[in-house]
Amino acid sequence: NNQDHSLLMGIFAAENVLTPGKHNLWDINSDSEYVEEASAEAATTAATQTRLSRRRQTLKVLQEFGRYLFTGGAATIVDVLVFSILIQSGIWYVFALGISYFLGLSTNFWLSRRFVFGVYWKNWFIQYGVFATVALNSLLANLGLLQLLINELGWHPTLSRLASAACVAMISFTGHKLYSFSSGEQQKLNLENISSN
């Protein structure tokens, strides 16, 4: 017996002195499971459920990221095609770039909203504005990273472009998940954090 069972047996023995036969002392500690073992098993079960929940969450994020890359690729194709058509039509390349970038951005917004995150704000115009802001920050990060890799580290431009695209894809995805496509309370917290900074 461990100490708590011994104490319980002593109490029951004292009660048996006052009322003979009230308790069967041999029933104490006859169960196969100690309280400590039950608590340990419950803690193990909770830890296992937490690990499974984290794995599911990680898998969900990876699936969203895969869909995000696909929709971003589709938006890039729209951007490049529109740019090529406008250039061939004789439109100045700066205007062509502005128009094609806007159409690519809009395509990316609608596809990401529908097929990646599935989060619809009450006011889609504000959501689009937040999306465009995150996208612009990602574009600036892309340009800065390209400058660093090419000018400072001497990387080849193509290799630099691939590395910056990979990094910025993760940054952009995270920004859109946290800000453009957050929902409910998370959206309020993010907007409060932006306004306080």
Backbone as a printed PyTorch tensor [residue, N CA C, xyz], in Angstrom:
tensor([[[  0.8300,  -1.2000,   0.0000],
         [  0.0000,   0.0000,   0.0000],
         [  0.8670,   1.2530,   0.0000]],

        [[  0.3280,   2.2810,  -0.6340],
         [  1.0260,   3.5490,  -0.4930],
         [  0.3960,   4.3180,   0.6620]],

        [[  0.8760,   5.5020,   0.9370],
         [  0.5030,   6.2120,   2.1640],
         [ -0.9820,   6.5450,   2.2280]],

        [[ -1.5790,   7.0070,   1.1290],
         [ -2.9980,   7.3840,   1.2010],
         [ -3.8810,   6.1680,   1.4540]],

        [[ -3.4960,   5.0140,   0.8740],
         [ -4.2750,   3.8020,   1.1570],
         [ -4.1050,   3.3650,   2.6160]],

        [[ -2.8990,   3.5230,   3.1260],
         [ -2.6560,   3.1480,   4.5350],
         [ -3.4710,   4.0220,   5.4750]],

        [[ -3.5360,   5.3350,   5.1750],
         [ -4.3420,   6.2360,   6.0100],
         [ -5.8200,   5.8720,   5.9430]],

        [[ -6.2930,   5.6030,   4.7270],
         [ -7.6950,   5.2260,   4.5710],
         [ -7.9920,   3.9250,   5.3130]],

        [[ -7.0680,   2.9830,   5.2300],
         [ -7.2650,   1.7180,   5.9410],
         [ -7.3080,   1.9450,   7.4530]],

        [[ -6.4820,   2.8690,   7.9560],
         [ -6.4990,   3.1780,   9.3850],
         [ -7.8240,   3.7860,   9.8160]],

        [[ -8.3650,   4.7040,   8.9780],
         [ -9.6640,   5.3210,   9.3040],
         [-10.7640,   4.2740,   9.3150]],

        [[-10.7700,   3.4190,   8.2850],
         [-11.7930,   2.3790,   8.2190],
         [-11.6480,   1.3690,   9.3690]],

        [[-10.4110,   1.0810,   9.7590],
         [-10.1770,   0.1570,  10.8880],
         [-10.7470,   0.7580,  12.1710]],

        [[-10.5490,   2.0730,  12.3590],
         [-11.0890,   2.7480,  13.5400],
         [-12.6030,   2.7010,  13.5070]],

        [[-13.2160,   2.9050,  12.3320],
         [-14.6750,   2.8240,  12.2320],
         [-15.1580,   1.3980,  12.4910]],

        [[-14.3620,   0.4090,  12.0720],
         [-14.7320,  -0.9890,  12.3380],
         [-14.7050,  -1.3060,  13.8360]],

        [[-13.8590,  -0.5980,  14.6000],
         [-13.8310,  -0.7990,  16.0520],
         [-15.1540,  -0.3220,  16.6390]],

        [[-15.6220,   0.8580,  16.1320],
         [-16.8800,   1.4050,  16.6360],
         [-18.0760,   0.6090,  16.1200]],

        [[-18.0240,   0.2260,  14.8470],
         [-19.1120,  -0.5330,  14.2390],
         [-18.4990,  -1.7410,  13.5340]],

        [[-18.4150,  -2.8780,  14.2170],
         [-17.7470,  -4.0340,  13.6320],
         [-18.3680,  -4.4550,  12.2910]],

        [[-17.4620,  -4.7560,  11.3080],
         [-17.9010,  -5.2430,  10.0030],
         [-18.3810,  -4.1800,   9.0410]],

        [[-18.2310,  -2.9000,   9.4080],
         [-18.7210,  -1.8290,   8.5360],
         [-17.9260,  -1.7730,   7.2290]],

        [[-16.6200,  -2.0110,   7.2860],
         [-15.7600,  -1.9130,   6.0910],
         [-14.9490,  -3.1800,   5.9290]],

        [[-14.7530,  -3.5860,   4.6900],
         [-13.8370,  -4.6730,   4.3990],
         [-12.4960,  -4.0370,   4.0590]],

        [[-11.5460,  -4.1730,   4.9790],
         [-10.2600,  -3.5020,   4.8010],
         [ -9.4860,  -4.0080,   3.5910]],

        [[ -9.7900,  -5.2310,   3.1480],
         [ -9.0540,  -5.8000,   2.0140],
         [ -9.5540,  -5.2650,   0.6740]],

        [[-10.6640,  -4.5130,   0.7060],
         [-11.1420,  -3.8880,  -0.5340],
         [-10.3680,  -2.6020,  -0.8650]],

        [[ -9.6710,  -2.1050,   0.1650],
         [ -8.8980,  -0.8940,  -0.0630],
         [ -7.7060,  -1.2420,  -0.9500]],

        [[ -7.5040,  -0.4490,  -1.9750],
         [ -6.4080,  -0.6360,  -2.9320],
         [ -6.6000,  -1.8940,  -3.7630]],

        [[ -7.8400,  -2.3490,  -3.9050],
         [ -8.0680,  -3.5300,  -4.7360],
         [ -8.2650,  -3.1310,  -6.2060]],

        [[ -8.4900,  -1.8400,  -6.4640],
         [ -8.6560,  -1.4170,  -7.8620],
         [ -7.3020,  -1.5020,  -8.5580]],

        [[ -7.3400,  -1.7190,  -9.8320],
         [ -6.1020,  -1.9680, -10.5730],
         [ -5.3680,  -0.6840, -10.9290]],

        [[ -5.9800,   0.4720, -10.7130],
         [ -5.3860,   1.7100, -11.1870],
         [ -5.2710,   2.7030, -10.0420]],

        [[ -4.0990,   3.2390,  -9.8350],
         [ -3.8980,   4.2780,  -8.8480],
         [ -4.3510,   5.6050,  -9.4160]],

        [[ -4.6820,   6.5310,  -8.5300],
         [ -5.0870,   7.8720,  -8.9540],
         [ -3.9600,   8.5280,  -9.7400]],

        [[ -2.7250,   8.3230,  -9.2740],
         [ -1.5800,   8.9280,  -9.9460],
         [ -1.4490,   8.3990, -11.3700]],

        [[ -1.6830,   7.0850, -11.5240],
         [ -1.5970,   6.4910, -12.8580],
         [ -2.6860,   7.0450, -13.7660]],

        [[ -3.8950,   7.2080, -13.2170],
         [ -4.9990,   7.7570, -14.0070],
         [ -4.6830,   9.1820, -14.4410]],

        [[ -4.1030,   9.9860, -13.5190],
         [ -3.7380,  11.3590, -13.8610],
         [ -2.6680,  11.3810, -14.9330]],

        [[ -1.6840,  10.4810, -14.8160],
         [ -0.6120,  10.4220, -15.8130],
         [ -1.1710,  10.0270, -17.1730]],

        [[ -2.1120,   9.0760, -17.1760],
         [ -2.7130,   8.6490, -18.4330],
         [ -3.5250,   9.7860, -19.0580]],

        [[ -4.2550,  10.5250, -18.2350],
         [ -5.0310,  11.6610, -18.7470],
         [ -4.1050,  12.7270, -19.3220]],

        [[ -2.9770,  12.9750, -18.6440],
         [ -2.0170,  13.9610, -19.1450],
         [ -1.4130,  13.4990, -20.4610]],

        [[ -1.1150,  12.1980, -20.5660],
         [ -0.5680,  11.6500, -21.8100],
         [ -1.5790,  11.7790, -22.9400]],

        [[ -2.8490,  11.4790, -22.6390],
         [ -3.9000,  11.6040, -23.6480],
         [ -4.0430,  13.0590, -24.1050]],

        [[ -4.0060,  13.9870, -23.1660],
         [ -4.1070,  15.4010, -23.5110],
         [ -2.9260,  15.8440, -24.3670]],

        [[ -1.7270,  15.3780, -24.0190],
         [ -0.5360,  15.7310, -24.8010],
         [ -0.6270,  15.1610, -26.2100]],

        [[ -1.1270,  13.9370, -26.3270],
         [ -1.2920,  13.3150, -27.6410],
         [ -2.3020,  14.0960, -28.4770]],

        [[ -3.4080,  14.4980, -27.8530],
         [ -4.4140,  15.2810, -28.5770],
         [ -3.8510,  16.6300, -29.0110]],

        [[ -3.0270,  17.2490, -28.1670],
         [ -2.4010,  18.5230, -28.5200],
         [ -1.4710,  18.3510, -29.7140]],

        [[ -0.6740,  17.2660, -29.7040],
         [  0.2270,  16.9980, -30.8320],
         [ -0.5620,  16.7630, -32.1180]],

        [[ -1.6440,  15.9990, -32.0210],
         [ -2.4750,  15.7450, -33.2020],
         [ -3.1060,  17.0370, -33.7140]],

        [[ -3.5490,  17.8870, -32.7920],
         [ -4.1340,  19.1630, -33.1820],
         [ -3.1020,  20.0370, -33.8900]],

        [[ -1.8730,  20.0610, -33.3780],
         [ -0.8030,  20.8370, -34.0180],
         [ -0.4890,  20.2920, -35.4030]],

        [[ -0.4620,  18.9720, -35.5210],
         [ -0.1940,  18.3610, -36.8390],
         [ -1.2880,  18.7170, -37.8370]],

        [[ -2.5400,  18.6570, -37.3810],
         [ -3.6460,  19.0330, -38.2700],
         [ -3.5370,  20.4900, -38.6940]],

        [[ -3.1900,  21.3520, -37.7360],
         [ -3.0420,  22.7780, -38.0290],
         [ -1.8940,  23.0080, -39.0070]],

        [[ -0.7790,  22.3140, -38.8040],
         [  0.3640,  22.4400, -39.7140],
         [ -0.0050,  21.9600, -41.1090]],

        [[ -0.7010,  20.8310, -41.1860],
         [ -1.1360,  20.3050, -42.4750],
         [ -2.0780,  21.2830, -43.1700]],

        [[ -2.9890,  21.8820, -42.4140],
         [ -3.9160,  22.8590, -42.9890],
         [ -3.1530,  24.0570, -43.5560]],

        [[ -2.1580,  24.5620, -42.8100],
         [ -1.3720,  25.7060, -43.2790],
         [ -0.5850,  25.3350, -44.5320]],

        [[ -0.0040,  24.1300, -44.5520],
         [  0.7350,  23.6980, -45.7390],
         [ -0.1740,  23.5680, -46.9560]],

        [[ -1.3860,  23.0670, -46.7510],
         [ -2.3440,  22.9790, -47.8530],
         [ -2.7290,  24.3660, -48.3430]],

        [[ -2.9660,  25.2910, -47.4050],
         [ -3.2800,  26.6670, -47.7920],
         [ -2.1210,  27.2940, -48.5630]],

        [[ -0.8950,  27.0390, -48.1080],
         [  0.2720,  27.5980, -48.7780],
         [  0.3950,  27.0440, -50.2010]],

        [[  0.1450,  25.7600, -50.3790],
         [  0.1610,  25.1590, -51.7190],
         [ -0.8800,  25.7900, -52.6290]],

        [[ -2.0840,  25.9580, -52.1010],
         [ -3.1390,  26.6110, -52.9040],
         [ -2.7840,  28.0630, -53.1830]],

        [[ -2.1480,  28.7170, -52.1930],
         [ -1.7390,  30.1120, -52.3780],
         [ -0.7110,  30.2380, -53.4990]],

        [[  0.2490,  29.3100, -53.5410],
         [  1.2350,  29.3290, -54.6240],
         [  0.5680,  29.1170, -55.9770]],

        [[ -0.4070,  28.2310, -56.0240],
         [ -1.1280,  27.9700, -57.2770],
         [ -1.8980,  29.2130, -57.7290]],

        [[ -2.6350,  29.8270, -56.8110],
         [ -3.4040,  31.0190, -57.2040],
         [ -2.4780,  32.1810, -57.5390]],

        [[ -1.3500,  32.2890, -56.8280],
         [ -0.3640,  33.3250, -57.1640],
         [  0.2210,  33.1060, -58.5470]],

        [[  0.4570,  31.8410, -58.8870],
         [  0.9430,  31.5230, -60.2360],
         [ -0.0630,  31.8910, -61.3060]],

        [[ -1.3290,  31.5880, -61.0360],
         [ -2.3790,  31.9520, -62.0000],
         [ -2.4660,  33.4670, -62.1630]],

        [[ -2.3480,  34.2030, -61.0570],
         [ -2.3900,  35.6660, -61.1120],
         [ -1.1820,  36.2200, -61.8640]],

        [[ -0.0260,  35.5860, -61.7030],
         [  1.1770,  36.0170, -62.4250],
         [  1.0050,  35.8070, -63.9210]],

        [[  0.3860,  34.7040, -64.3080],
         [  0.1280,  34.4570, -65.7350],
         [ -0.7790,  35.5400, -66.2990]],

        [[ -1.8370,  35.9030, -65.5540],
         [ -2.7220,  36.9850, -65.9880],
         [ -1.9350,  38.2830, -66.1400]],

        [[ -1.1160,  38.5850, -65.1460],
         [ -0.3020,  39.8040, -65.1480],
         [  0.5890,  39.8560, -66.3930]],

        [[  1.3310,  38.7950, -66.6400],
         [  2.2890,  38.7660, -67.7560],
         [  1.5640,  38.7970, -69.0990]],

        [[  0.4740,  38.0500, -69.2280],
         [ -0.2780,  38.0490, -70.4940],
         [ -0.8430,  39.4320, -70.8080]],

        [[ -1.4510,  40.0630, -69.8190],
         [ -2.0120,  41.3950, -70.0370],
         [ -0.9010,  42.3830, -70.3880]],

        [[  0.2220,  42.2860, -69.6810],
         [  1.3690,  43.1610, -69.9700],
         [  1.8430,  42.9690, -71.4120]],

        [[  1.9890,  41.7190, -71.8430],
         [  2.4410,  41.4420, -73.2140],
         [  1.4720,  41.9830, -74.2450]],

        [[  0.1790,  41.7800, -74.0110],
         [ -0.8420,  42.2620, -74.9600],
         [ -0.8070,  43.7840, -75.0470]],

        [[ -0.7000,  44.4450, -73.9020],
         [ -0.6850,  45.9080, -73.8960],
         [  0.5760,  46.4680, -74.5590]],

        [[  1.7060,  45.8400, -74.3350],
         [  2.9530,  46.2850, -74.9690],
         [  2.8640,  46.1220, -76.4890]],

        [[  2.3270,  44.9850, -76.9290],
         [  2.1850,  44.7490, -78.3650],
         [  1.1760,  45.7000, -78.9940]],

        [[  0.2670,  46.2230, -78.1850],
         [ -0.7220,  47.1900, -78.6870],
         [ -0.1350,  48.5930, -78.7670]],

        [[  1.0900,  48.7660, -78.3140],
         [  1.7420,  50.0630, -78.3990],
         [  1.5730,  50.9440, -77.1790]],

        [[  1.0760,  50.3890, -76.0660],
         [  0.9090,  51.1820, -74.8440],
         [  2.2590,  51.2800, -74.1460]],

        [[  2.5440,  52.4640, -73.6060],
         [  3.8130,  52.7010, -72.9120],
         [  3.9580,  51.6850, -71.7810]],

        [[  5.1650,  51.1330, -71.6190],
         [  5.3720,  50.0090, -70.7100],
         [  5.0360,  50.3420, -69.2530]],

        [[  5.1800,  51.6080, -68.8400],
         [  4.8420,  51.9650, -67.4570],
         [  3.3430,  51.8360, -67.2270]],

        [[  2.5360,  52.3350, -68.1870],
         [  1.0820,  52.1730, -68.0810],
         [  0.7040,  50.7000, -68.1660]],

        [[  1.3520,  49.9880, -69.0880],
         [  1.0610,  48.5630, -69.2510],
         [  1.3620,  47.8040, -67.9630]],

        [[  2.4840,  48.1560, -67.3280],
         [  2.8470,  47.5030, -66.0660],
         [  1.8290,  47.8030, -64.9770]],

        [[  1.3960,  49.0620, -64.8750],
         [  0.4030,  49.4280, -63.8670],
         [ -0.9100,  48.6920, -64.0520]],

        [[ -1.3830,  48.6290, -65.2920],
         [ -2.6540,  47.9480, -65.5810],
         [ -2.5290,  46.4530, -65.3340]],

        [[ -1.4430,  45.8540, -65.8410],
         [ -1.2950,  44.4020, -65.6940],
         [ -1.0940,  44.0160, -64.2180]],

        [[ -0.3540,  44.8470, -63.4830],
         [ -0.1420,  44.5530, -62.0620],
         [ -1.4720,  44.6160, -61.3100]],

        [[ -2.2910,  45.6250, -61.6030],
         [ -3.5930,  45.7620, -60.9530],
         [ -4.4770,  44.5440, -61.2580]],

        [[ -4.5080,  44.1080, -62.5260],
         [ -5.3350,  42.9470, -62.8860],
         [ -4.7940,  41.6620, -62.2560]],

        [[ -3.4740,  41.5160, -62.2060],
         [ -2.8880,  40.3450, -61.5510],
         [ -3.1780,  40.3370, -60.0570]],

        [[ -3.0660,  41.5150, -59.4360],
         [ -3.3620,  41.6480, -58.0060],
         [ -4.8270,  41.3100, -57.7190]],

        [[ -5.7220,  41.8220, -58.5520],
         [ -7.1510,  41.5520, -58.3660],
         [ -7.4590,  40.0750, -58.5430]],

        [[ -6.8410,  39.4640, -59.5460],
         [ -7.0290,  38.0250, -59.7620],
         [ -6.5510,  37.2420, -58.5470]],

        [[ -5.3800,  37.6140, -58.0370],
         [ -4.8300,  36.9430, -56.8630],
         [ -5.7540,  37.1010, -55.6560]],

        [[ -6.3040,  38.3010, -55.4730],
         [ -7.2210,  38.5440, -54.3550],
         [ -8.4500,  37.6470, -54.4420]],

        [[ -9.1100,  37.6450, -55.6020],
         [-10.3580,  36.8810, -55.7290],
         [-10.1080,  35.3760, -55.6190]],

        [[ -9.0130,  34.9030, -56.2180],
         [ -8.7180,  33.4720, -56.1310],
         [ -8.3190,  33.0740, -54.7050]],

        [[ -7.4870,  33.8810, -54.0600],
         [ -7.0670,  33.5770, -52.6840],
         [ -8.2550,  33.6150, -51.7360]],

        [[ -9.1070,  34.5860, -51.9540],
         [-10.2900,  34.7320, -51.0940],
         [-11.1960,  33.5120, -51.2320]],

        [[-11.3510,  33.0410, -52.4480],
         [-12.2960,  31.9570, -52.7110],
         [-11.6890,  30.5740, -52.4570]],

        [[-10.4670,  30.3320, -52.9600],
         [ -9.9330,  28.9740, -52.9790],
         [ -8.8680,  28.6860, -51.9250]],

        [[ -8.3030,  29.7180, -51.3010],
         [ -7.2330,  29.4710, -50.3340],
         [ -7.7380,  29.6490, -48.9120]],

        [[ -8.2280,  30.8370, -48.5950],
         [ -8.5510,  31.1580, -47.2060],
         [-10.0450,  31.0670, -46.8910]],

        [[-10.8910,  31.3950, -47.8500],
         [-12.3320,  31.3230, -47.6340],
         [-12.8570,  32.2890, -46.5900]],

        [[-12.1820,  33.4240, -46.4260],
         [-12.5950,  34.4220, -45.4420],
         [-13.1420,  35.6280, -46.1860]],

        [[-14.3970,  35.9600, -45.9130],
         [-15.0660,  37.0690, -46.5820],
         [-15.4390,  38.1220, -45.5440]],

        [[-14.8070,  39.2770, -45.6310],
         [-15.1760,  40.3690, -44.7420],
         [-16.5000,  40.9590, -45.1980]],

        [[-17.1750,  41.6480, -44.2890],
         [-18.4350,  42.3010, -44.6630],
         [-18.2060,  43.3350, -45.7540]],

        [[-17.1040,  44.0700, -45.6590],
         [-16.7740,  45.0760, -46.6570],
         [-15.5860,  44.5680, -47.4740]],

        [[-15.8720,  44.0200, -48.6730],
         [-14.8090,  43.4430, -49.4920],
         [-13.8230,  44.5020, -49.9610]],

        [[-14.2670,  45.7570, -50.0750],
         [-13.3870,  46.8310, -50.5450],
         [-12.2600,  47.0850, -49.5350]],

        [[-12.6040,  47.0750, -48.2460],
         [-11.5770,  47.2400, -47.2070],
         [-10.6460,  46.0310, -47.2120]],

        [[-11.2160,  44.8400, -47.3690],
         [-10.3960,  43.6340, -47.4190],
         [ -9.4330,  43.7000, -48.6130]],

        [[ -9.9200,  44.1960, -49.7500],
         [ -9.0630,  44.3410, -50.9310],
         [ -7.9510,  45.3550, -50.6520]],

        [[ -8.2730,  46.4370, -49.9600],
         [ -7.2660,  47.4380, -49.6140],
         [ -6.1740,  46.8700, -48.7270]],

        [[ -6.5730,  46.0590, -47.7370],
         [ -5.5830,  45.4150, -46.8680],
         [ -4.7370,  44.4330, -47.6780]],

        [[ -5.3920,  43.6890, -48.5660],
         [ -4.6830,  42.7460, -49.4370],
         [ -3.6530,  43.4740, -50.2970]],

        [[ -4.0650,  44.5960, -50.9000],
         [ -3.1660,  45.3760, -51.7570],
         [ -1.9930,  45.9330, -50.9540]],

        [[ -2.2450,  46.3490, -49.7110],
         [ -1.1730,  46.8690, -48.8620],
         [ -0.1550,  45.7880, -48.5410]],

        [[ -0.6330,  44.6010, -48.1850],
         [  0.2790,  43.4890, -47.9030],
         [  1.0560,  43.1290, -49.1690]],

        [[  0.3700,  43.1210, -50.3190],
         [  1.0400,  42.7960, -51.5810],
         [  2.1040,  43.8300, -51.9240]],

        [[  1.8140,  45.1000, -51.6810],
         [  2.7990,  46.1550, -51.9500],
         [  4.0170,  46.0030, -51.0390]],

        [[  3.7830,  45.6970, -49.7800],
         [  4.9060,  45.4460, -48.8630],
         [  5.7320,  44.2540, -49.3260]],

        [[  5.0640,  43.2290, -49.8440],
         [  5.7770,  42.0590, -50.3520],
         [  6.5980,  42.4230, -51.5830]],

        [[  6.0460,  43.2620, -52.4460],
         [  6.7690,  43.7150, -53.6300],
         [  8.0150,  44.5000, -53.2240]],

        [[  7.8730,  45.3830, -52.2540],
         [  9.0250,  46.1610, -51.7770],
         [ 10.0770,  45.2500, -51.1330]],

        [[  9.6240,  44.2430, -50.3800],
         [ 10.5600,  43.2880, -49.7910],
         [ 11.2910,  42.5160, -50.8810]],

        [[ 10.5700,  42.1730, -51.9390],
         [ 11.1630,  41.4650, -53.0720],
         [ 12.2580,  42.3090, -53.7120]],

        [[ 11.9590,  43.5750, -53.9690],
         [ 12.9420,  44.4700, -54.5800],
         [ 14.1620,  44.6510, -53.6820]],

        [[ 13.9290,  44.8320, -52.3840],
         [ 15.0370,  45.0010, -51.4520],
         [ 15.9240,  43.7660, -51.3820]],

        [[ 15.2920,  42.5990, -51.3480],
         [ 16.0530,  41.3560, -51.2980],
         [ 16.8500,  41.1430, -52.5800]],

        [[ 16.2500,  41.4840, -53.7290],
         [ 16.9730,  41.3830, -55.0040],
         [ 18.2060,  42.2820, -54.9950]],

        [[ 18.0420,  43.5090, -54.5270],
         [ 19.1750,  44.4350, -54.4550],
         [ 20.2820,  43.8580, -53.5740]],

        [[ 19.9030,  43.3180, -52.4450],
         [ 20.8780,  42.7460, -51.5230],
         [ 21.6210,  41.5760, -52.1540]],

        [[ 20.8790,  40.6520, -52.7490],
         [ 21.4930,  39.4450, -53.2990],
         [ 22.3670,  39.7450, -54.5120]],

        [[ 21.8930,  40.6310, -55.3810],
         [ 22.6440,  40.9210, -56.6160],
         [ 23.7970,  41.8900, -56.3390]],

        [[ 23.4990,  43.0290, -55.7470],
         [ 24.5120,  44.0750, -55.5960],
         [ 25.4840,  43.8320, -54.4510]],

        [[ 24.9800,  43.3520, -53.3250],
         [ 25.8370,  43.2010, -52.1580],
         [ 26.5290,  41.8390, -52.0960]],

        [[ 25.7920,  40.7800, -52.4380],
         [ 26.3720,  39.4390, -52.3340],
         [ 26.8980,  38.9100, -53.6660]],

        [[ 26.5740,  39.5930, -54.7630],
         [ 27.0910,  39.2090, -56.0730],
         [ 26.4650,  37.9550, -56.6620]],

        [[ 25.2530,  37.6310, -56.2680],
         [ 24.5730,  36.4560, -56.8210],
         [ 24.1630,  36.7310, -58.2540]],

        [[ 23.9810,  35.6660, -59.0110],
         [ 23.4600,  35.7660, -60.3830],
         [ 22.0110,  36.2460, -60.3090]],

        [[ 21.5830,  37.1320, -61.2380],
         [ 20.2200,  37.6790, -61.1680],
         [ 19.1130,  36.6240, -61.1630]],

        [[ 19.2830,  35.5640, -61.9660],
         [ 18.2310,  34.5350, -62.0080],
         [ 18.1430,  33.7910, -60.6810]],

        [[ 19.2910,  33.4180, -60.1360],
         [ 19.3090,  32.7480, -58.8420],
         [ 18.7640,  33.6680, -57.7540]],

        [[ 19.1150,  34.9420, -57.8280],
         [ 18.6050,  35.9280, -56.8660],
         [ 17.0970,  36.0410, -56.9650]],

        [[ 16.5860,  36.0500, -58.1920],
         [ 15.1320,  36.1690, -58.3950],
         [ 14.4030,  34.9620, -57.8190]],

        [[ 14.9590,  33.7730, -58.0120],
         [ 14.3400,  32.5600, -57.4640],
         [ 14.3490,  32.5840, -55.9370]],

        [[ 15.4830,  32.9670, -55.3550],
         [ 15.5850,  33.0080, -53.8920],
         [ 14.6440,  34.0550, -53.3090]],

        [[ 14.6000,  35.2360, -53.9420],
         [ 13.7280,  36.2870, -53.4160],
         [ 12.2600,  35.9050, -53.5810]],

        [[ 11.9250,  35.2500, -54.6950],
         [ 10.5320,  34.8220, -54.9010],
         [ 10.1080,  33.8200, -53.8270]],

        [[ 10.9970,  32.8870, -53.4790],
         [ 10.6750,  31.8890, -52.4540],
         [ 10.4760,  32.5540, -51.0920]],

        [[ 11.3880,  33.4550, -50.7330],
         [ 11.2760,  34.1350, -49.4410],
         [ 10.0270,  35.0070, -49.3810]],

        [[  9.7990,  35.7560, -50.4480],
         [  8.6730,  36.6850, -50.4520],
         [  7.3400,  35.9390, -50.5040]],

        [[  7.3140,  34.7670, -51.1390],
         [  6.0800,  33.9750, -51.1540],
         [  5.6680,  33.6220, -49.7310]],

        [[  6.6400,  33.2350, -48.9010],
         [  6.3260,  32.9020, -47.5040],
         [  5.9220,  34.1430, -46.7120]],

        [[  6.6330,  35.2500, -46.9480],
         [  6.2950,  36.4960, -46.2550],
         [  4.8970,  36.9580, -46.6580]],

        [[  4.6320,  36.9180, -47.9550],
         [  3.3370,  37.3630, -48.4740],
         [  2.2030,  36.4880, -47.9430]],

        [[  2.3970,  35.1790, -47.9700],
         [  1.3840,  34.2580, -47.4650],
         [  1.0800,  34.5430, -45.9980]],

        [[  2.1330,  34.7130, -45.2000],
         [  1.9540,  34.9900, -43.7730],
         [  1.2150,  36.3070, -43.5680]],

        [[  1.6050,  37.3370, -44.3200],
         [  0.9340,  38.6320, -44.2130],
         [ -0.5360,  38.5560, -44.5730]],

        [[ -0.8360,  37.8420, -45.6480],
         [ -2.2450,  37.7120, -46.0530],
         [ -3.0360,  36.8840, -45.0480]],

        [[ -2.4110,  35.8410, -44.4990],
         [ -3.1150,  35.0150, -43.5130],
         [ -3.4040,  35.8110, -42.2440]],

        [[ -2.4380,  36.6490, -41.8230],
         [ -2.6100,  37.4140, -40.5920],
         [ -3.5010,  38.6460, -40.7670]],

        [[ -3.4590,  39.2760, -41.9220],
         [ -4.1490,  40.5540, -42.0880],
         [ -5.2760,  40.5110, -43.1220]],

        [[ -4.9790,  40.1210, -44.3530],
         [ -5.9800,  40.1940, -45.4150],
         [ -7.1170,  39.2040, -45.2290]],

        [[ -6.7950,  38.0300, -44.6790],
         [ -7.8030,  36.9820, -44.5730],
         [ -7.9750,  36.4810, -43.1470]],

        [[ -7.7280,  37.3610, -42.1860],
         [ -8.0250,  36.9950, -40.8070],
         [ -9.5260,  37.1570, -40.6080]],

        [[-10.0340,  36.5440, -39.5490],
         [-11.4770,  36.6170, -39.3350],
         [-11.7860,  36.9910, -37.8990]],

        [[-12.9110,  37.6280, -37.7150],
         [-13.4580,  37.9110, -36.3880],
         [-12.5190,  38.6160, -35.4470]],

        [[-12.2990,  37.9990, -34.2900],
         [-11.4880,  38.5980, -33.2390],
         [-10.0440,  38.8100, -33.6920]],

        [[ -9.5200,  37.8620, -34.4790],
         [ -8.1410,  38.0000, -34.9520],
         [ -7.9920,  39.2540, -35.8060]],

        [[ -8.9940,  39.5270, -36.6330],
         [ -8.9780,  40.7250, -37.4740],
         [ -8.9530,  41.9880, -36.6190]],

        [[ -9.7690,  42.0290, -35.5760],
         [ -9.7920,  43.1950, -34.6890],
         [ -8.4470,  43.3890, -33.9950]],

        [[ -7.8630,  42.2920, -33.4980],
         [ -6.5670,  42.3820, -32.8290],
         [ -5.4820,  42.8880, -33.7770]],

        [[ -5.4930,  42.3830, -35.0100],
         [ -4.4830,  42.8120, -35.9770],
         [ -4.6250,  44.2870, -36.3030]],

        [[ -5.8590,  44.7410, -36.5090],
         [ -6.0710,  46.1560, -36.8300],
         [ -5.7190,  47.0520, -35.6540]],

        [[ -5.9810,  46.5820, -34.4130],
         [ -5.5820,  47.3500, -33.2200],
         [ -4.0560,  47.4430, -33.1190]],

        [[ -3.3790,  46.3440, -33.4320],
         [ -1.9150,  46.3490, -33.3930],
         [ -1.3470,  47.3050, -34.4310]],

        [[ -1.9500,  47.3350, -35.6110],
         [ -1.4860,  48.2520, -36.6610],
         [ -1.6750,  49.6920, -36.2240]],

        [[ -2.8470,  50.0030, -35.6620],
         [ -3.1150,  51.3890, -35.2690],
         [ -2.2710,  51.8220, -34.0770]],

        [[ -1.9180,  50.8750, -33.1850],
         [ -1.1060,  51.2590, -32.0310],
         [  0.3590,  51.4480, -32.4090]],

        [[  0.7870,  50.8290, -33.4970],
         [  2.1870,  50.9880, -33.9330],
         [  2.2640,  52.2140, -34.7970]]])
